[in-house]
PDB file of C-alpha atoms in Angstrom:
ATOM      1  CA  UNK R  11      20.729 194.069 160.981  1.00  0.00           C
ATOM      2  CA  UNK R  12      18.342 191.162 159.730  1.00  0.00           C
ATOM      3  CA  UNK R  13      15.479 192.255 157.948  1.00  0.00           C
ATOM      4  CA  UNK R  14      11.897 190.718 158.823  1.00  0.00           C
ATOM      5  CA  UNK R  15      11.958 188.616 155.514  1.00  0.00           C
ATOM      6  CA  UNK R  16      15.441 187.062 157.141  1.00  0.00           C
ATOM      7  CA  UNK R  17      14.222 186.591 160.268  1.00  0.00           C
ATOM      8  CA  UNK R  18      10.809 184.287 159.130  1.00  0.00           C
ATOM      9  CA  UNK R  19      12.689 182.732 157.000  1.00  0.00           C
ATOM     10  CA  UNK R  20      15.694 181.987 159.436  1.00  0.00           C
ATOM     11  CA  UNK R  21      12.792 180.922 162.109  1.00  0.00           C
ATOM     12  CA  UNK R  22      11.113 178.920 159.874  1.00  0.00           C
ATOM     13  CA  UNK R  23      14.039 176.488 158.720  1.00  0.00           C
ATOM     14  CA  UNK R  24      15.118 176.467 162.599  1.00  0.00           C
ATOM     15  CA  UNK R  25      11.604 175.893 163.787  1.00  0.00           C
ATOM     16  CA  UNK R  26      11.758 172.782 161.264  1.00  0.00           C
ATOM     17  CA  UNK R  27      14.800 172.008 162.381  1.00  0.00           C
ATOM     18  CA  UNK R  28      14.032 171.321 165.797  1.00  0.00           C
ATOM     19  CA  UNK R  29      10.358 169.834 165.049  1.00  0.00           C
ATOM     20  CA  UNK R  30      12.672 166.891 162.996  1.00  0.00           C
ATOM     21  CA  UNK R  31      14.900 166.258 165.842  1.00  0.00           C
ATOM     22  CA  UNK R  32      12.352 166.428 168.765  1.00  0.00           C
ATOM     23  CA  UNK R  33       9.346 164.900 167.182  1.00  0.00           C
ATOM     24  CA  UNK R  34      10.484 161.423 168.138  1.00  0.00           C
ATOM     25  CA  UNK R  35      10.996 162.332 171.840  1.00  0.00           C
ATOM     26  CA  UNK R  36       7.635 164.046 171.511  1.00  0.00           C
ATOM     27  CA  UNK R  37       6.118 160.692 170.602  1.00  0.00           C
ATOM     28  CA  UNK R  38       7.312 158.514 172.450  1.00  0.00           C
ATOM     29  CA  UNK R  39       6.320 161.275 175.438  1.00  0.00           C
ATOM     30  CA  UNK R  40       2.967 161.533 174.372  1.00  0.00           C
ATOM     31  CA  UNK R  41       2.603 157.632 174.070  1.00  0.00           C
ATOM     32  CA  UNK R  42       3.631 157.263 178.110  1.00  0.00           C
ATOM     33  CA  UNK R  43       1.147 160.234 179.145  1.00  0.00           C
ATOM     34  CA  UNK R  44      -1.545 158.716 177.723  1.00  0.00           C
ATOM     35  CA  UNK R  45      -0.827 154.985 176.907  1.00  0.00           C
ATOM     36  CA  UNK R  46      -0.619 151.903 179.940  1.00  0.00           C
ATOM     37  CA  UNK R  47       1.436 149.108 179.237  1.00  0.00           C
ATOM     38  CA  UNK R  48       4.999 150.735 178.398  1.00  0.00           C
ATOM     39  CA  UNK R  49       7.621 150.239 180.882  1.00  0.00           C
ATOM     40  CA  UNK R  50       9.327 153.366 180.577  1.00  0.00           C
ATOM     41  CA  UNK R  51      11.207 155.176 177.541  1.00  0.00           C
ATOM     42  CA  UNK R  52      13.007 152.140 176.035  1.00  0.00           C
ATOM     43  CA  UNK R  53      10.510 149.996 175.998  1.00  0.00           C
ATOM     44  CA  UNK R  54       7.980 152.206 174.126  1.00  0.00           C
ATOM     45  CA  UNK R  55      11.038 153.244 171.774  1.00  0.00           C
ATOM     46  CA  UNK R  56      11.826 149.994 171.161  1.00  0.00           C
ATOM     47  CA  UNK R  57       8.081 148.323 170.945  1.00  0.00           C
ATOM     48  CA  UNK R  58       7.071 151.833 168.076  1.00  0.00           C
ATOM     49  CA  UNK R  59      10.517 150.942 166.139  1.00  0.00           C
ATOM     50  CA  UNK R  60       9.702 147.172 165.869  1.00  0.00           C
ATOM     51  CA  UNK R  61       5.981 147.897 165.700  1.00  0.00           C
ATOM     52  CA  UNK R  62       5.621 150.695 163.088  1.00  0.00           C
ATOM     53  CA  UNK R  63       9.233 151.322 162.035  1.00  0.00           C
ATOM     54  CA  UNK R  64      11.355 154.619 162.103  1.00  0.00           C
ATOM     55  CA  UNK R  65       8.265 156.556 160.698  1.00  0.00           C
ATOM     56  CA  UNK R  66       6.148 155.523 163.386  1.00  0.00           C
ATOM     57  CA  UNK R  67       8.484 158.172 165.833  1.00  0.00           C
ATOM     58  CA  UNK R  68       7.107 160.758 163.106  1.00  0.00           C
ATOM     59  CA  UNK R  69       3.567 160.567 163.617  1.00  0.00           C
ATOM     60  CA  UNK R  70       1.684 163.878 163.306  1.00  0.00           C
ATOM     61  CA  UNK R  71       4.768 165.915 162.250  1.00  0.00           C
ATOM     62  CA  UNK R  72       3.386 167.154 159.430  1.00  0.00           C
ATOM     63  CA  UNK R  73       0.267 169.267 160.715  1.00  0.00           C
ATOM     64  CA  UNK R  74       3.234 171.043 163.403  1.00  0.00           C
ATOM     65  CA  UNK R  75       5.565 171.229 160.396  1.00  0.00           C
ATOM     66  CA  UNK R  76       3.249 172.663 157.573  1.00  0.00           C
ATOM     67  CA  UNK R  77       2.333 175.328 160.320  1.00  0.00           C
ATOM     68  CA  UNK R  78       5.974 176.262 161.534  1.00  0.00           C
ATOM     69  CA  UNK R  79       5.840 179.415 159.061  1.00  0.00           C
ATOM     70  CA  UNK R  80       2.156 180.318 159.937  1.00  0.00           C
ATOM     71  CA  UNK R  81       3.412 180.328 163.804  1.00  0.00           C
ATOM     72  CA  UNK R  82       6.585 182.207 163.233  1.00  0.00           C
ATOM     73  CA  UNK R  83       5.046 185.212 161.368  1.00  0.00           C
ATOM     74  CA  UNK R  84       3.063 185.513 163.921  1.00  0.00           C
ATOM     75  CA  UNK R  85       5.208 184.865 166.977  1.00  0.00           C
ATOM     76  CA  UNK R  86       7.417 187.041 165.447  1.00  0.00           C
ATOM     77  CA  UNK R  87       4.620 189.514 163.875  1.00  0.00           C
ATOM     78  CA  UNK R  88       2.605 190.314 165.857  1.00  0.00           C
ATOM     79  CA  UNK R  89       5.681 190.532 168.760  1.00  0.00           C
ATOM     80  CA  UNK R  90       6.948 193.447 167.027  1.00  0.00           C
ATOM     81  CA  UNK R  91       3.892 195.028 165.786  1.00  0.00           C
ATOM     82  CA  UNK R  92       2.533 195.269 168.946  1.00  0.00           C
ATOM     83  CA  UNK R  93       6.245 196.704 170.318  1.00  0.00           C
ATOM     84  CA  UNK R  94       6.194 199.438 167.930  1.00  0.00           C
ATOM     85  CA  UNK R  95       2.595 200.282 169.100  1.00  0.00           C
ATOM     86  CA  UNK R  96       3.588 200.597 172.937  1.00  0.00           C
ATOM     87  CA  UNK R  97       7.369 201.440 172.970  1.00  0.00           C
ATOM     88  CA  UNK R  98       8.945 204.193 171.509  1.00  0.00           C
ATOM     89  CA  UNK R  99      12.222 202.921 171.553  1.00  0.00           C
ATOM     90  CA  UNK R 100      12.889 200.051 169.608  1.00  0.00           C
ATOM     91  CA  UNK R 101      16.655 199.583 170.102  1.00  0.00           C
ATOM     92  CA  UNK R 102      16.276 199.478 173.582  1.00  0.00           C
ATOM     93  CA  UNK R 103      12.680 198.745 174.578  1.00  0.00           C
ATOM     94  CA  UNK R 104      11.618 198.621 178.216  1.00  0.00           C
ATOM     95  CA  UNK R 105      11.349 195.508 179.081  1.00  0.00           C
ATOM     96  CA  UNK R 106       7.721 195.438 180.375  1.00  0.00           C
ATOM     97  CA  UNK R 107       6.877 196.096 176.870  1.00  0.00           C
ATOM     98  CA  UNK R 108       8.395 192.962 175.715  1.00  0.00           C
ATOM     99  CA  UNK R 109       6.450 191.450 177.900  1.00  0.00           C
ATOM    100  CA  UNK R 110       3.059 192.787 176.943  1.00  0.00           C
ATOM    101  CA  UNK R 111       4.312 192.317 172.889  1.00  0.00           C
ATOM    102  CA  UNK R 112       5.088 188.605 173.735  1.00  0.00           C
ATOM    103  CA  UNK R 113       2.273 187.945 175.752  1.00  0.00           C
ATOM    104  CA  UNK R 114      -0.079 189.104 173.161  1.00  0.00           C
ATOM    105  CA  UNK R 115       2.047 187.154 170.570  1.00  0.00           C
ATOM    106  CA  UNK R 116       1.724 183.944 172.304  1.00  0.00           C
ATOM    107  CA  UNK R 117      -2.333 184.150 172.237  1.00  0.00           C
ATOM    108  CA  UNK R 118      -2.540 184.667 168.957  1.00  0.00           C
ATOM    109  CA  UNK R 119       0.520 181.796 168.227  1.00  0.00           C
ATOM    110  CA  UNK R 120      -1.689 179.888 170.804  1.00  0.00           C
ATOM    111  CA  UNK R 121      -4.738 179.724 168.203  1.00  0.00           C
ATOM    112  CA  UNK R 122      -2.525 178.383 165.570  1.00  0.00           C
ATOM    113  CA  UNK R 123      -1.010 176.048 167.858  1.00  0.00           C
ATOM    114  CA  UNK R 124      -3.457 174.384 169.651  1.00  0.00           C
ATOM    115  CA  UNK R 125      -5.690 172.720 166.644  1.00  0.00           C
ATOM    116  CA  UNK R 126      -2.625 171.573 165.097  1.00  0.00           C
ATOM    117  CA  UNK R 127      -0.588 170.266 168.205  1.00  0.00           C
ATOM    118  CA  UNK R 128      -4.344 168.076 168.811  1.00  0.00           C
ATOM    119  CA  UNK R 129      -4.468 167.030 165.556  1.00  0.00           C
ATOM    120  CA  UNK R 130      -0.522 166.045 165.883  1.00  0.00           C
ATOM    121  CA  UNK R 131      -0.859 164.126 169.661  1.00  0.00           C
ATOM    122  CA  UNK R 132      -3.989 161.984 167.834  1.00  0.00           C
ATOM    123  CA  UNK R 133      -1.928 160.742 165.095  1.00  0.00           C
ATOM    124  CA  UNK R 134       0.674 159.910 168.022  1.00  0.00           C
ATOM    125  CA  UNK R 135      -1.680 157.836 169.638  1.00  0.00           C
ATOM    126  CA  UNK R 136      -3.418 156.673 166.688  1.00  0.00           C
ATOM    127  CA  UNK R 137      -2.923 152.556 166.267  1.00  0.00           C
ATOM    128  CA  UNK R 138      -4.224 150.287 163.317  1.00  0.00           C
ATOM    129  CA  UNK R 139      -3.400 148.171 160.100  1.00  0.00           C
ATOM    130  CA  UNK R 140      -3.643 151.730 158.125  1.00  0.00           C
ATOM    131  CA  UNK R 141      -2.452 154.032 159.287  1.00  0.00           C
ATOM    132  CA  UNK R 142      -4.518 157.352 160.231  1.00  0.00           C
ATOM    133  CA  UNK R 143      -3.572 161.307 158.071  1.00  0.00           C
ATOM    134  CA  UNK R 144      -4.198 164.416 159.122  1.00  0.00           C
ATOM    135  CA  UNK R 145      -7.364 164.393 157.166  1.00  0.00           C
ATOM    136  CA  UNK R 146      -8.437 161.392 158.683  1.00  0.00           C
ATOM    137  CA  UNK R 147      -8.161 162.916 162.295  1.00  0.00           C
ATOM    138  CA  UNK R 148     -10.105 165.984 161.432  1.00  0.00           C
ATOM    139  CA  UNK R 149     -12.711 164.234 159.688  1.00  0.00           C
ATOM    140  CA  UNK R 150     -12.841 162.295 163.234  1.00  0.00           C
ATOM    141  CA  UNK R 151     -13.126 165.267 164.889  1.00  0.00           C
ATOM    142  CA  UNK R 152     -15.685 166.749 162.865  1.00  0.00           C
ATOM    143  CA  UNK R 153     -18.059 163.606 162.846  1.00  0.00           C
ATOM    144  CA  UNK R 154     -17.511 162.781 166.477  1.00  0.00           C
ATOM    145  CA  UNK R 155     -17.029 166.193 168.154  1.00  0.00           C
ATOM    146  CA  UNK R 156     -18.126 168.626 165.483  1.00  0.00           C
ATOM    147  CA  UNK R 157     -15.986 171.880 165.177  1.00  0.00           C
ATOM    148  CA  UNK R 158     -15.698 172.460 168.772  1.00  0.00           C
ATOM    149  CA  UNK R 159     -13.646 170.066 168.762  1.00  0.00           C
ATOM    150  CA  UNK R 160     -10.962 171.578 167.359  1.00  0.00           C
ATOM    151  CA  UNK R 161     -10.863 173.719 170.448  1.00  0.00           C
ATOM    152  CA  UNK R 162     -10.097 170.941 173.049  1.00  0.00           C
ATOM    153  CA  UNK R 163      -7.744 171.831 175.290  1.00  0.00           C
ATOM    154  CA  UNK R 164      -7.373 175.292 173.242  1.00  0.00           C
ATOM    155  CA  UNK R 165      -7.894 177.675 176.944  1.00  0.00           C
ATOM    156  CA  UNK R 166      -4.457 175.586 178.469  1.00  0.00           C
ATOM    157  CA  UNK R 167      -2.768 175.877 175.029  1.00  0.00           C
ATOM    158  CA  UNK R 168      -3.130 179.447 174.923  1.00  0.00           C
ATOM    159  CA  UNK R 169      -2.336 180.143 178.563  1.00  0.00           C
ATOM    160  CA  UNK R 170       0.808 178.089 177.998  1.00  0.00           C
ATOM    161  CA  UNK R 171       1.765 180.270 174.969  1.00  0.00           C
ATOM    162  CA  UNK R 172       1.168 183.805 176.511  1.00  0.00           C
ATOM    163  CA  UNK R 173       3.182 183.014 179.663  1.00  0.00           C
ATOM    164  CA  UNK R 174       5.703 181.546 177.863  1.00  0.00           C
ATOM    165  CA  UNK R 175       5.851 183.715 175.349  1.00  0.00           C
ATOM    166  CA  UNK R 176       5.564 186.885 177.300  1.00  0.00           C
ATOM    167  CA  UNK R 177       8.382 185.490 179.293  1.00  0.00           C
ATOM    168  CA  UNK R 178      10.856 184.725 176.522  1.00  0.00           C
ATOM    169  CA  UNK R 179      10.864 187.990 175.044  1.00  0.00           C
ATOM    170  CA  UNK R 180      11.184 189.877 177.955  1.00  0.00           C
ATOM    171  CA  UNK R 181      13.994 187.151 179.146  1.00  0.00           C
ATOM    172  CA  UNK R 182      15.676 187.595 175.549  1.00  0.00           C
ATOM    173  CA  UNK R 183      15.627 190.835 175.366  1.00  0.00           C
ATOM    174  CA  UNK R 184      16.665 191.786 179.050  1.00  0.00           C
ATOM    175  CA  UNK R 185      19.430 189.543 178.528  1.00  0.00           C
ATOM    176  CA  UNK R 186      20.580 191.728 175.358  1.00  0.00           C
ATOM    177  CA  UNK R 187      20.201 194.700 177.179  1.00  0.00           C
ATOM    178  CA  UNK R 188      22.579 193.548 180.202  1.00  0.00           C
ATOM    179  CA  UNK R 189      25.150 191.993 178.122  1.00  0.00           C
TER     180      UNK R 189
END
């Protein structure tokens, strides 16, 4: 039986884990959507490589990574916080209540989230002889959009999370339950 210390700490370095392996495909996927000119996957892969080098694929992994623990404790949280509140069985817990737990999760991880993935597809985008930090995209932000705009594209973010969310834990734990 993990204990919650386990479990954030076991998220966490898997969270990481994945960020480091996907962040390249991220970029390169966030360079198409928004970026003319490429001809397809290759070509931007290979045009970032010669361009920028390897650590161009790892623009704006550090705002996702530095908040990988922040977004665990409270994916995982505030999932089981609110369980505890509504379901009275914790070994077995119906599963509309994992829905409702991960739902209200997934708004909450969807405030964390959606600053930091904006400040991370910025950097993605971000060309120049120097190349731009996370400070310097929030200072952008600031001076061009003020604080709202932080919040761009926050309302989608958040939907995103709490159907997702509310889906996975009701998915994981349904599938625990039948096997």
């Amino acid at each position: 039986n993990m204990s919650y210390i386990d479990g954030f700490i076991s998220g966490t370095a898997a969270g990481a884990a994945g960020l480091i392996v996907g962040h390249p495909f991220d970029t390169i996927k966030v360079r198409l959507q928004t970026t003319s000119g490429y001809k397809g996957f290759t070509d931007c892969l290979t045009r970032t490589v010669t361009r920028e080098g390897v650590r161009g694929l790892y623009k704006g992994l550090l705002a996702p990574l530095a908040s990988t623990s922040a977004m665990n404790a409270v994916f995982f949280g505030v999932y089981t916080g609110v369980l505890k509140q509504i379901d009275t069985d914790m070994d077995k817990p119906r599963i509309s209540s994992t829905y409702i737990a991960g739902t209200v999760s997934g708004m909450l991880a969807g405030c964390i989230s959606g600053p930091v993935e904006l400040v991370k597809c910025r950097l993605q985008v971000s060309a120049g002889a120097k190349p731009m930090t996370n400070k310097d995209v929030l200072r952008q932000i600031y001076q061009t959009e003020g604080p709202r705009g932080m919040t761009r594209g926050l309302g989608l973010t958040i939907s995103r999370e709490v159907i997702s969310c509310g889906l996975y834990f009701s998915a994981f734990e349904y599938i625990i339950q039948w096997f």
